[in-house]
Structure formats: structure tokens, C-alpha cells
Coordinates of C-alpha atoms in Angstrom, one line a residue:
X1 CA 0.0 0.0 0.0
X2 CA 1.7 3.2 -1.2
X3 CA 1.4 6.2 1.2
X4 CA 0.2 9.4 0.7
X5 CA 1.9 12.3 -1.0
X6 CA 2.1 15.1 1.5
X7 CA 2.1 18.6 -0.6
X8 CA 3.0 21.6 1.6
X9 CA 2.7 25.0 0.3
X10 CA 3.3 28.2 1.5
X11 CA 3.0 32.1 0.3
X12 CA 6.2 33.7 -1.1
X13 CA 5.7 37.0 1.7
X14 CA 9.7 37.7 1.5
X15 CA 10.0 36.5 5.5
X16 CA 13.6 37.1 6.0
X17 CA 13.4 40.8 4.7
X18 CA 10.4 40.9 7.3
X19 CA 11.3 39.2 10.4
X20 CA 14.6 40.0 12.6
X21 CA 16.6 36.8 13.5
X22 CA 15.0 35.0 16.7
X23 CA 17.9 35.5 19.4
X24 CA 16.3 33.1 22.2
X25 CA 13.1 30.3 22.6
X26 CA 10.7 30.9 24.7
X27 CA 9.1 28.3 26.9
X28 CA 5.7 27.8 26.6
X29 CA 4.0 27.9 30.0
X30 CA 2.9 25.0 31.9
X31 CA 0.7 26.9 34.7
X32 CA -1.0 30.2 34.7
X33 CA -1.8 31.8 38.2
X34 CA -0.3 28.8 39.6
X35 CA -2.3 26.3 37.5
X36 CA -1.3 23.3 35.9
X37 CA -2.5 23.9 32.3
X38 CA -4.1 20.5 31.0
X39 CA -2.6 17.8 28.8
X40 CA -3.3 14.4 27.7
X41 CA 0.9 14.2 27.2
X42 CA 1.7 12.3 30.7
X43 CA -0.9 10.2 29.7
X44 CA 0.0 9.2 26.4
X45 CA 3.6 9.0 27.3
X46 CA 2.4 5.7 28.9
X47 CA -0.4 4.2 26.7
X48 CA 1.2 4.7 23.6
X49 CA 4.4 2.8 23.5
X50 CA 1.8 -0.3 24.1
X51 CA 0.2 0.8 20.3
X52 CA 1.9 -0.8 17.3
X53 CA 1.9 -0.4 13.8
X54 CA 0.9 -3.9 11.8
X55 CA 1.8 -4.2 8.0
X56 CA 1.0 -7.4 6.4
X57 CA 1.8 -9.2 2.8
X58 CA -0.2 -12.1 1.4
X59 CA -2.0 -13.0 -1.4
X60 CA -5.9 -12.7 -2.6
X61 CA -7.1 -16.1 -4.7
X62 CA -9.3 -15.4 -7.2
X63 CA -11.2 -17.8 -9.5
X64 CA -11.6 -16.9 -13.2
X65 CA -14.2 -19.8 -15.8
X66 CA -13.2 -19.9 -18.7
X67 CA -14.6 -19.8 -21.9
X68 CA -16.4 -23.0 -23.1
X69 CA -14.2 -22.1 -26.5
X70 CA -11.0 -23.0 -24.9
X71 CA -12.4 -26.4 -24.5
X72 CA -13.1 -26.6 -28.0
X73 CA -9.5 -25.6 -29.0
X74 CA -7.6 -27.4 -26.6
X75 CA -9.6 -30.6 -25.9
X76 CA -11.8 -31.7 -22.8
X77 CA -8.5 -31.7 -20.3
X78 CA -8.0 -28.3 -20.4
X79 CA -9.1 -26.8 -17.3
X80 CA -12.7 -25.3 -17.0
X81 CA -11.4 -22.5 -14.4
X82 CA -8.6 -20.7 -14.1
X83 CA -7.1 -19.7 -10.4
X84 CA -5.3 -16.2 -9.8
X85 CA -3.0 -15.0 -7.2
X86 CA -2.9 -11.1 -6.8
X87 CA -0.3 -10.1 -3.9
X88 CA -1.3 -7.6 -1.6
X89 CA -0.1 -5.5 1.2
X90 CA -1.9 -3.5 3.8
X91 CA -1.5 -1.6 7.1
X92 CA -3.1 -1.5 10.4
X93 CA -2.5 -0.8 14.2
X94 CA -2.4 -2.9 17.0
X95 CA -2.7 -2.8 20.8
X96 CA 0.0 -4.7 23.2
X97 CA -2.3 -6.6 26.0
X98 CA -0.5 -8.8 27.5
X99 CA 3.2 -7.6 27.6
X100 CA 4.7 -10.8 29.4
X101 CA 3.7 -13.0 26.7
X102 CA 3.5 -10.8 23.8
X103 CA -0.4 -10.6 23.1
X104 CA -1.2 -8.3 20.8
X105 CA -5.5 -7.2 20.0
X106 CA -6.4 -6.0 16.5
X107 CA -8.7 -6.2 13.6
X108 CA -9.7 -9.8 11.9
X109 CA -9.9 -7.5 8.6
X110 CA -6.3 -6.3 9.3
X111 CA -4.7 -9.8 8.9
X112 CA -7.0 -12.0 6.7
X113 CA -5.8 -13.6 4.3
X114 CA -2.0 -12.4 5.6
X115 CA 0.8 -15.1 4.8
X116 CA 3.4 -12.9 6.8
X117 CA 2.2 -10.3 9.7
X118 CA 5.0 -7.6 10.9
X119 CA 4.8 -5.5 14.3
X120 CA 6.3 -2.2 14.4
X121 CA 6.9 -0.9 17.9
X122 CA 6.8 2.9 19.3
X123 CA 10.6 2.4 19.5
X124 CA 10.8 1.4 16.0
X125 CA 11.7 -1.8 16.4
X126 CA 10.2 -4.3 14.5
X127 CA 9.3 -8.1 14.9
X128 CA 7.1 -11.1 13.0
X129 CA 3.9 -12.2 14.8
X130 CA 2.0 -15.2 14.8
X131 CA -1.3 -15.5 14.4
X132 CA -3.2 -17.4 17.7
X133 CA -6.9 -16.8 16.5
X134 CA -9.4 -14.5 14.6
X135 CA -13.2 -14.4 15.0
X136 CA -14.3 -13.1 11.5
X137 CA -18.0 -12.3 12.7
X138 CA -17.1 -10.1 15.5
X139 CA -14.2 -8.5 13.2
X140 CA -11.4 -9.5 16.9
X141 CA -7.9 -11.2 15.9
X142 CA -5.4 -11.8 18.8
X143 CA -1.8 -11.8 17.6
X144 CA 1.6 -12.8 19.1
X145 CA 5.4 -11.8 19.6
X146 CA 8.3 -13.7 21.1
X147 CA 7.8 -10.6 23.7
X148 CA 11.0 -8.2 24.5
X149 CA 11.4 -7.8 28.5
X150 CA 10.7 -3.9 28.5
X151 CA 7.2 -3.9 26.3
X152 CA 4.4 -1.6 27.6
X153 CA 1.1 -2.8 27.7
X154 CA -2.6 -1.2 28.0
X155 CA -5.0 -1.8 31.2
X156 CA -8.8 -2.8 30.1
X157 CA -11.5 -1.0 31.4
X158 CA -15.3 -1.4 32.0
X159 CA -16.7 -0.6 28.8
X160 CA -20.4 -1.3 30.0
X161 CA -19.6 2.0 32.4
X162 CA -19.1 4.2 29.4
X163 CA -21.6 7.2 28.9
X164 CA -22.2 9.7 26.0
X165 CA -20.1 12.6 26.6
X166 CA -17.1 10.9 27.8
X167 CA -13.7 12.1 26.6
X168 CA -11.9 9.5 24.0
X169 CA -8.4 9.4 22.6
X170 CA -7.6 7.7 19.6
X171 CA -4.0 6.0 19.1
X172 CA -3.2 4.6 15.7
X173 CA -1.6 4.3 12.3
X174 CA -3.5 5.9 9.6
X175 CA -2.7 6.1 6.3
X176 CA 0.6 4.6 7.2
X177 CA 2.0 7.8 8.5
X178 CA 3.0 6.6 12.0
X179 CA 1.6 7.1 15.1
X180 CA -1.0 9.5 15.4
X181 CA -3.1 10.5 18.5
X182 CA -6.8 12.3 17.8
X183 CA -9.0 13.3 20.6
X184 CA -12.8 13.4 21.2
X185 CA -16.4 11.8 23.2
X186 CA -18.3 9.0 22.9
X187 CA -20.8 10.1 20.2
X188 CA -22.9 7.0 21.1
X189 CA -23.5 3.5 22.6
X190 CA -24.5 0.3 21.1
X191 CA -24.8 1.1 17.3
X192 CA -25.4 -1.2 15.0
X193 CA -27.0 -2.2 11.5
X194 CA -23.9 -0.8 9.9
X195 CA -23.6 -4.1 7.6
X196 CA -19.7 -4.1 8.1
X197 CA -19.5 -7.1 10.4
X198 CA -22.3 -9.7 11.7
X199 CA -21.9 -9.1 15.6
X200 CA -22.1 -5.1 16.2
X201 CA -22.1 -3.1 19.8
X202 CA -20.1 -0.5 18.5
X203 CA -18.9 2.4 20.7
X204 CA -19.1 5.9 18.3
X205 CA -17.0 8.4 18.9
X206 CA -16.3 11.9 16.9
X207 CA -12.5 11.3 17.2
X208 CA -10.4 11.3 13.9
X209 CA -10.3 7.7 12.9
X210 CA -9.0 7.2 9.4
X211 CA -7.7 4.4 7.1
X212 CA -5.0 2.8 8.7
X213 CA -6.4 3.1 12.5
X214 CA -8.1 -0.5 12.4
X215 CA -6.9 -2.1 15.1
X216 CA -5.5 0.5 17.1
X217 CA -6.8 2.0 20.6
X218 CA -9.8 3.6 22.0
X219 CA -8.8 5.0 25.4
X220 CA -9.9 7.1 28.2
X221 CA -8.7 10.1 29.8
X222 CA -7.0 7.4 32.3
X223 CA -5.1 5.5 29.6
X224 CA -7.4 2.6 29.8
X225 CA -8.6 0.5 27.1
X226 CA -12.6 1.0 26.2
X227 CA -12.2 -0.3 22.4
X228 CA -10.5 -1.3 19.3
X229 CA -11.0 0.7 16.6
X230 CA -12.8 -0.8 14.2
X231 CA -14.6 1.3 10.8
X232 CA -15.1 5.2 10.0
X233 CA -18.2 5.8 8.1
X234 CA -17.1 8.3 5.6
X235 CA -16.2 8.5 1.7
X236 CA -13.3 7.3 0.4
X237 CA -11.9 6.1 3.8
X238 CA -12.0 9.5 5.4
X239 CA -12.9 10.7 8.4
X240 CA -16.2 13.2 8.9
X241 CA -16.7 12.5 12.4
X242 CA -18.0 9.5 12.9
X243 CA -15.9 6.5 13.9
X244 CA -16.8 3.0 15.4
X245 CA -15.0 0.8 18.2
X246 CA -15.6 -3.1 19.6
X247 CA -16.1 -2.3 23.1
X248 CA -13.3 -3.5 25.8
X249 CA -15.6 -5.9 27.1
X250 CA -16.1 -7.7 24.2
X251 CA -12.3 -8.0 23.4
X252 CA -11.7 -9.5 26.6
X253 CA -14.6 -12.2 26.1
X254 CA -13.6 -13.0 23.0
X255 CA -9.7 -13.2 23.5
X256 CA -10.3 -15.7 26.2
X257 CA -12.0 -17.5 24.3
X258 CA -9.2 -17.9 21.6
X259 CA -6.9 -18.7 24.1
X260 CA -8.4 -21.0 25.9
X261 CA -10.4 -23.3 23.3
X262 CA -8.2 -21.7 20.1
X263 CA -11.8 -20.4 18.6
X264 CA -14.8 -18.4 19.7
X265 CA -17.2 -20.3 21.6
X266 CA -20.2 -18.1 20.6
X267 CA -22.9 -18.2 22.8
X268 CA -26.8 -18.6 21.3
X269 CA -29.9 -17.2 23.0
X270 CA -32.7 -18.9 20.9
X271 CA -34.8 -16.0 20.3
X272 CA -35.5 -14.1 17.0
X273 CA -36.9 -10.4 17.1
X274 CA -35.9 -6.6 16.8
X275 CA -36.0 -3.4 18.1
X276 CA -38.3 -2.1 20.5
X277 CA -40.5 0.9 18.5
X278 CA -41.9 3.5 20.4
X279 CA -45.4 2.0 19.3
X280 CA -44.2 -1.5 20.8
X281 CA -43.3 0.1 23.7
X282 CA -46.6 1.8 24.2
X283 CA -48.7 -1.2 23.2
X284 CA -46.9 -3.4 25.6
X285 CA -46.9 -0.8 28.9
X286 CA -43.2 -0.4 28.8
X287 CA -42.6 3.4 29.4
X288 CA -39.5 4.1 27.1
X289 CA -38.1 2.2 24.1
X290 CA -34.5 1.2 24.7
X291 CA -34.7 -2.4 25.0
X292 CA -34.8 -6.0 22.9
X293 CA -38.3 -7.0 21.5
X294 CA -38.8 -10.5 21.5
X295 CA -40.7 -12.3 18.3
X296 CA -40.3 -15.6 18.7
X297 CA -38.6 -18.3 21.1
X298 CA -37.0 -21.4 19.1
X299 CA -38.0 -24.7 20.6
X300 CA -35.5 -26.6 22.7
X301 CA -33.7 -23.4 23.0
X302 CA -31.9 -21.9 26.2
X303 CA -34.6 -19.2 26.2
X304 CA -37.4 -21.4 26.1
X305 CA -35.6 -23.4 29.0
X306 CA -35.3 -20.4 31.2
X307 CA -38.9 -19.1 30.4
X308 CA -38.8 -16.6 27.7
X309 CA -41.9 -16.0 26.0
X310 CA -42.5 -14.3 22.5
X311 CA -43.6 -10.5 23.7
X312 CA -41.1 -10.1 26.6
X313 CA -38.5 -6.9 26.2
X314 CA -35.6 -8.0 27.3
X315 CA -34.0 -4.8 29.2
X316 CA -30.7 -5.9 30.5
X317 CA -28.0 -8.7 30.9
X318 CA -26.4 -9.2 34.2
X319 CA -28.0 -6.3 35.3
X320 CA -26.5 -3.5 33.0
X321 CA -28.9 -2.2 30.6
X322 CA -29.5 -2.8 26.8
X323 CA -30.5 -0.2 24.2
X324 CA -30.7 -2.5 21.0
X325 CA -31.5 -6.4 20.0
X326 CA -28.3 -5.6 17.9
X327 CA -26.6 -5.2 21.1
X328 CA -28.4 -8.2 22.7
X329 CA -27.3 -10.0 19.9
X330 CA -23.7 -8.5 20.1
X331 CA -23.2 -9.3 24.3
X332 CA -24.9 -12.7 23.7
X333 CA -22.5 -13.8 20.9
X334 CA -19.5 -13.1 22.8
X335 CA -20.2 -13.7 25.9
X336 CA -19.3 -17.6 25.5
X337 CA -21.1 -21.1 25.2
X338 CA -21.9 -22.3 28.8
X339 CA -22.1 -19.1 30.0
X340 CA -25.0 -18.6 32.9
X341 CA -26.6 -14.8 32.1
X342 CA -29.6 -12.9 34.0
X343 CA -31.9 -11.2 31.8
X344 CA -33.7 -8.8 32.9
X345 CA -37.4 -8.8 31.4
X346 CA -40.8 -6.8 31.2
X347 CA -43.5 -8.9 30.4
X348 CA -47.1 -7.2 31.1
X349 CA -46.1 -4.2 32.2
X350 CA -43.3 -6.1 35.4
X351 CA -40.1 -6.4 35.5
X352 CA -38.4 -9.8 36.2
X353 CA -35.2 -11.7 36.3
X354 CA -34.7 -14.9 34.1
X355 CA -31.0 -17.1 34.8
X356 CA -30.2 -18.6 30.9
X357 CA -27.2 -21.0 30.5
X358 CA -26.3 -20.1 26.8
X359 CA -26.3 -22.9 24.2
X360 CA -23.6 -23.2 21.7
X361 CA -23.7 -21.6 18.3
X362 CA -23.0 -24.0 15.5
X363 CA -19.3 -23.6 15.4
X364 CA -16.8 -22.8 12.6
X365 CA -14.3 -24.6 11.3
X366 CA -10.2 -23.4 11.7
X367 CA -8.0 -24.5 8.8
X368 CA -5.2 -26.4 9.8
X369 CA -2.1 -24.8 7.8
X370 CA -0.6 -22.7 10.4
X371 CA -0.8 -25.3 12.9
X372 CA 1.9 -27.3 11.3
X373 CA 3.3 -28.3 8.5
X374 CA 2.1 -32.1 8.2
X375 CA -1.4 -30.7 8.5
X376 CA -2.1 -28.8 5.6
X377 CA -5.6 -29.1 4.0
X378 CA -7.2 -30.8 7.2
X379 CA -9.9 -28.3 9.2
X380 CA -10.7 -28.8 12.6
X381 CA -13.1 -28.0 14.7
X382 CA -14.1 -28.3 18.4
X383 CA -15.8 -31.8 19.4
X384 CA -19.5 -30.7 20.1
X385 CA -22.1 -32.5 22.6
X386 CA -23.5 -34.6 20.1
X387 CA -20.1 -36.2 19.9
X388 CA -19.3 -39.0 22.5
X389 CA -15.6 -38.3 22.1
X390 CA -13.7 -34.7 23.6
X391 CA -11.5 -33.7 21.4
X392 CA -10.8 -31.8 18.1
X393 CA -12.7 -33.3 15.4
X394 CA -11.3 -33.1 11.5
X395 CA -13.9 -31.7 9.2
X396 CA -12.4 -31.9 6.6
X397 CA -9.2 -32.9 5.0
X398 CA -8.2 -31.7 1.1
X399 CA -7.8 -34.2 -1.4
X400 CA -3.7 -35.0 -2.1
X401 CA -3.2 -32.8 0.5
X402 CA 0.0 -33.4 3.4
X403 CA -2.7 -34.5 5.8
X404 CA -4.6 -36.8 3.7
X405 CA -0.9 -38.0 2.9
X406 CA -0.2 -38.9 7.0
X407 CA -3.5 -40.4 7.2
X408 CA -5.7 -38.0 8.3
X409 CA -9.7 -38.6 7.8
X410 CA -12.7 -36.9 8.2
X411 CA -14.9 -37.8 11.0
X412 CA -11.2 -38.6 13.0
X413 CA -11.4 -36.9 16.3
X414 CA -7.7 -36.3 18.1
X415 CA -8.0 -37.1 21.7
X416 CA -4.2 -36.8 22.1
X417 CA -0.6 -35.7 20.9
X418 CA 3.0 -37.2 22.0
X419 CA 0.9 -38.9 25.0
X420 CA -0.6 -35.8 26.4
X421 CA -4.7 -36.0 26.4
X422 CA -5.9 -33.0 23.9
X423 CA -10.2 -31.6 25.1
X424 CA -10.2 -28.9 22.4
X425 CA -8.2 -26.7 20.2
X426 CA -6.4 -24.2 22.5
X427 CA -4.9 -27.4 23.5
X428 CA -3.6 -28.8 20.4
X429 CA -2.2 -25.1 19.4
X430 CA -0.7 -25.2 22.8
X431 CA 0.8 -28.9 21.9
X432 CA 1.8 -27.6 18.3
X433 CA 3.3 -24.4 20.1
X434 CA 6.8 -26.3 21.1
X435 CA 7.4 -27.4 17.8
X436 CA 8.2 -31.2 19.0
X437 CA 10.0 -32.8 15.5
X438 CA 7.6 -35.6 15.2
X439 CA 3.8 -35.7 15.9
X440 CA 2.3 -38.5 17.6
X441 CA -1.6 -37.7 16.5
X442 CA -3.9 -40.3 18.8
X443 CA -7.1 -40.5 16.7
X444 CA -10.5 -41.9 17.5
X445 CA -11.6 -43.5 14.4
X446 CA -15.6 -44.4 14.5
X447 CA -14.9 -47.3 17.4
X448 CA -11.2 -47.6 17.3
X449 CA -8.6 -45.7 18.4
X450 CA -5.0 -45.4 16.7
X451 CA -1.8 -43.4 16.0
X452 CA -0.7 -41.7 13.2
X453 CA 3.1 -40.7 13.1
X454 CA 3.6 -36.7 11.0
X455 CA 7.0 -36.1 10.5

């Protein structure tokens, strides 16, 4: 990605026939009448040392049909489809979480499809990172570095205590010119129905976000992370104003999740519906219309478990309010499979309390390639509870691929690795993580159980 092409100009006034020579600087004061004057500098000068610049190169697949006449000319072989490789580059920001073990938070649209990922530091010093885990519908990737002793790193705050008006500080990268720093508030709470990613609870906030700034920090006038910076709703890239962040809260519940089962876990209500109208509110006797209209409850769901009922508003999870079902939707997704919530609910005209333990959402595959080596074209995915085996389970495993080559089947579930018992993925990346030279892959196979050796 090329940057920019700055053009200064300025008018030919003759200044050096104007102005004398400047003899001395002077200071610029730092209290009036014995006032400190205000500044966000001590703060930034230790939040943003734990903001990095991402660049990343890879390649964008592309498939082409051809036309039936090439068939014709060149005989019934010749390929019906023709597969391009464009290379690509692109830039992003990131924020350092976990400083001990090199963690680093940014954008799933900053590293897809990203054969090499490189971390610039404040310092200038620059490393390769690895890639732990990305959640695609919630737009979160979680990124790591063989971690230097003296990295800073960014404390996460409450982002369910954020109000409008609060003061925001922006720390990124865009347009590739290095770090930049923009001020502002928080615009809003709990937009969504922007159609950039499926899960929205975005944070809005009027400070300068640009091209470039995915990835990078939303911050308080503490130095505390409240969001990753996510979109900018403006032409051509640009910034008018209006800017969007993934909440704190929902970077920490999903980073968890990465870490500990090496995927998101995403967590599924059971209820279909949509935003509470102010006509909604007044047929139904609820006084205001913030709040999650319910539709419908799916059978066998964990709402209907709990005691939802089509025609409740549901007003609040574990007691902190809701504005939106898009931010129902959003909190509920990310909040994790398993997970016991309180809903808060008005249902004729009362308030009550319903205790849901969230069901699992029908969970994604992970391809295998980064994992290692001998694994290429296999996907796995988490073993689910209609499986009587814990474990990873193979979905799928390309045809003359290094897998397939090794063994490798789908339906195989991998219960261990080198002798050590392997629940889920977060375990096998954790396995894969010390390189061991050869893989001892214990497989349940339908009824049997066996070994296959990758070298």
C-alpha cells in the first residue's frame, strides 16, 4: 500500500526581509496563576508505547471460468477454471495486552488472508507475529510476539460504564504515517446495523479515525482500554466524524475464548426479534423504548428453558442495561457457550429476572495450515455435545493434501498428541506451540482408536 503524498505550500511574503533573526526560545508555560494547564501528554507518554503499527503481505485467490471455447481448441482436459494469485499488502495498528507474553489485540480484517504479519513498535523496532486466532463475525484477531522484557502494555476497562459525553483518545496508524493521536467523546452506545461485520455493539466516537487506524486503541482520559478501533463511516476512507469501536468488554470475552479453546465459543440465546419501537413500547406498557423486542422463542432453545416467552422486552443482561437487540445480539455472541446470564425482562407491564445457561452456536471450522506443517488441508473443529468423544474433530481434509498424505480422515477426532490428552483446540495449538519434531496424533476412528506418526 503506497502512502500518501504530502504537498505543503506556503506564500512567497519575503519573511527574512520581514522578520529579525529570533535570538532566544521561549518556553511555553505549563501553569497560569499557579495552575497546571491540561494535557493528555503524561498520559499518552504511557499508553502509547503499548500501540503498534501492523503491516501485512499475502495473497488474494481469485477464481476466473473460462470460456467454453478454450475447451473446444484445446480438448476436454483443459481446465474449466482458471485460479489467480494477486499479492497484496496493507497496514493497520495494534494494541499490546499482555506484555509478558507478547499478546497483541487488532482487527480480523487487518490480517486476513496475511501469509506474513510484521509489528512495528513505538521504539521502532520491528518483529514477526503469529497469528493465535481471529473471529471473523465479531471483526477481533489476537496476535503474538516472542515478547521483549521492556514492552508496555494497555490496562482494560469497564466498557459497560461508558456514557455519552465521555472524553476518548484515539492511538493509531493511519494512512501509514506513523503514530497518530486524535481526541474526542463517545458520540454513542450500542450502534449497530452498519452491515460491516455480523456481531455489532459498537462504541461511536467523533475522534479522527481514518484508514490505517483499524486495530488500534480507544482509550480514556485514564489511559485505559474501552475499544478497538474498528470502521469510520465516511467516503473514500476518510474521516467526517464519525468512527466505530468493539467495546473492551467484548475484546476480553472473546480473547479468552481464543486462548483457551483456540476459537470463539459463541454463545446462542434462541430468540429471534428486533427493536423495541416507540409504538411496541406503548402497546406493551413499557414506558421508554430502549430495550430487545422479542418475536419468537426457538423450541429446545436456552430461552425457552429459562422461560422466555414471545412478547417479553428484554431490558438488560447481568444487570447492565441494553439499548438495542443488535446489542443483545452482540453481548450474547461473545459472551461464551456455557455461560450462565440474568436477563432482565418486562413482560405485562413487570419487570423480572430470568437465569439462561447459553447454548452453543453452530461452530466454525479453523483450517489447519498454520498449525503445522504435516497438516495442511485438514480443518478442525471443536468436538460438540452430540459427539461422545472430547477432542478436536477433523472436518475436513483436502484431497492429495500433506494430511490426507499422513492419514488424516474426516470424521477422526484427536483425543491426544505425543501422550498428552488434547479436550479442544487451544490445546492442540498449545501442543503444536513447542514445535516437537515428530507428531504422535492419537485418533478416534468411529470405534477404534490409533496413532498416526507426522514427521
Amino acid at each position: 500500500m503506497k502512502k500518501p503524498l504530502l504537498v505543503l505550500s506556503a506564500l512567497a511574503l519575503g519573511i527574512s526581509s520581514v522578520i529579525a533573526p529570533v535570538t532566544a526560545t521561549a518556553a511555553l508555560p505549563v501553569s497560569v496563576n499557579n495552575q497546571q494547564l491540561p494535557s493528555l501528554a503524561p498520559m499518552l507518554e504511557k499508553v502509547t508505547p503499548a500501540v503498534v503499527s501492523i503491516a501485512v503481505e499475502g495473497k488474494h485467490t481469485s477464481t476466473q471460468r473460462l470460456p467454453d471455447s478454450f475447451r473446444f481448441f484445446f480438448g476436454p482436459d483443459f481446465p474449466e477454471e482458471q485460479i489467480r494469485e494477486q499479492p497484496f499488502r496493507g497496514l493497520g495498528s495494534g494494541v499490546i495486552v499482555d506484555a509478558g507474553k507478547g499478546y497483541i489485540v487488532t482487527n480480523h480484517h487487518v490480517i486476513d488472508g496475511a501469509d506474513k504479519i510484521i509489528v512495528q513498535f513505538y521504539d521502532g523496532r520491528e518483529l514477526t507475529a503469529e497469528l493465535i486466532g481471529s473471529d471473523k463475525m465479531s471483526d477481533i484477531a489476537l496476535l503474538q510476539v516472542k515478547a521483549p522484557k521492556d514492552l508496555a502494555e494497555i490496562k482494560i476497562a469497564d466498557s459497560d460504564q461508558l456514557r455519552v459525553g465521555d472524553y476518548t483518545v484515539a492511538i493509531g496508524n493511519p494512512f501509514g504515517l506513523g503514530q497518530t493521536v486524535t481526541s474526542g467523546i463517545v458520540s454513542a452506545l450500542g450502534r449497530s446495523g452498519l452491515n460491516i461485520e455480523n456481531f455489532e455493539n459498537f462504541i461511536q466516537t467523533d475522534a479522527a479515525i481514518n484508514s490505517g487506524n483499524s486495530g488500534g486503541a480507544l482509550v480514556n482520559l485514564n489511559g485505559e482500554l474501552i475499544g478497538i478501533n474498528t470502521a469510520i463511516l465516511g467516503p473514500n476512507g476518510g474521516n467526517v466524524g464519525i468512527g466505530f469501536a468493539i467495546p473492551s468488554n467484548m475484546v476480553r470475552n472473546l480473547t479468552e475464548q481464543i486462548l483457551e479453546f483456540g476459537e470463539v465459543k459463541r454463545g446462542v440465546l434462541g430468540v429471534q426479534g428486533g427493536e423495541l419501537t416507540a409504538e411496541l413500547a406503548e402497546a406493551f406498557g413499557y414506558e421508554t423504548n430502549q430495550g430487545a423486542f422479542v418475536n419468537q422463542v426457538m423450541p429446545d432453545s436456552s430461552a425457552e428453558k429459562a422461560g422466555l416467552k414471545a412478547g417479553d422486552i428484554i431490558v438488560s443482561i447481568n444487570g447492565k442495561n441494553i439499548r438495542t437487540f443488535g446489542e443483545l445480539r452482540a453481548k450474547i455472541a461473545t459472551l461464551g457457550a456455557g455461560k450462565k446470564v440474568t436477563l432482565g425482562i418486562i413482560r405485562d407491564s413487570k419487570a423480572q429476572d430470568f437465569t439462561v445457561t447459553l447454548q452453543e452456536m453452530v461452530q466454525n471450522t479453523v483450517k489447519a495450515d498454520n498449525l503445522h506443517p504435516g497438516l495442511v488441508g485438514a480443518e478442525f473443529a471443536n468436538t460438540s455435545s452430540s459427539d461422545n468423544t472430547k477432542g478436536v474433530k477433523v472436518t475436513n481434509v483436502a484431497e492429495k493434501s500433506l494430511a490426507a498424505r499422513y492419514g488424516l480422515l474426516k470424521g477422526d477426532i484427536i483425543i491426544g498428541l505425543n501422550r498428552s490428552p488434547i479436550k479442544n483446540l487451544g490445546e492442540l495449538r498449545k501442543a503444536l506451540d513447542k514445535n516437537p519434531a515428530v507428531l504422535a496424533l492419537e485418533v478416534q476412528r468411529k470405534d477404534a482408536v490409533l496413532y498416526l506418526i507426522i514427521r
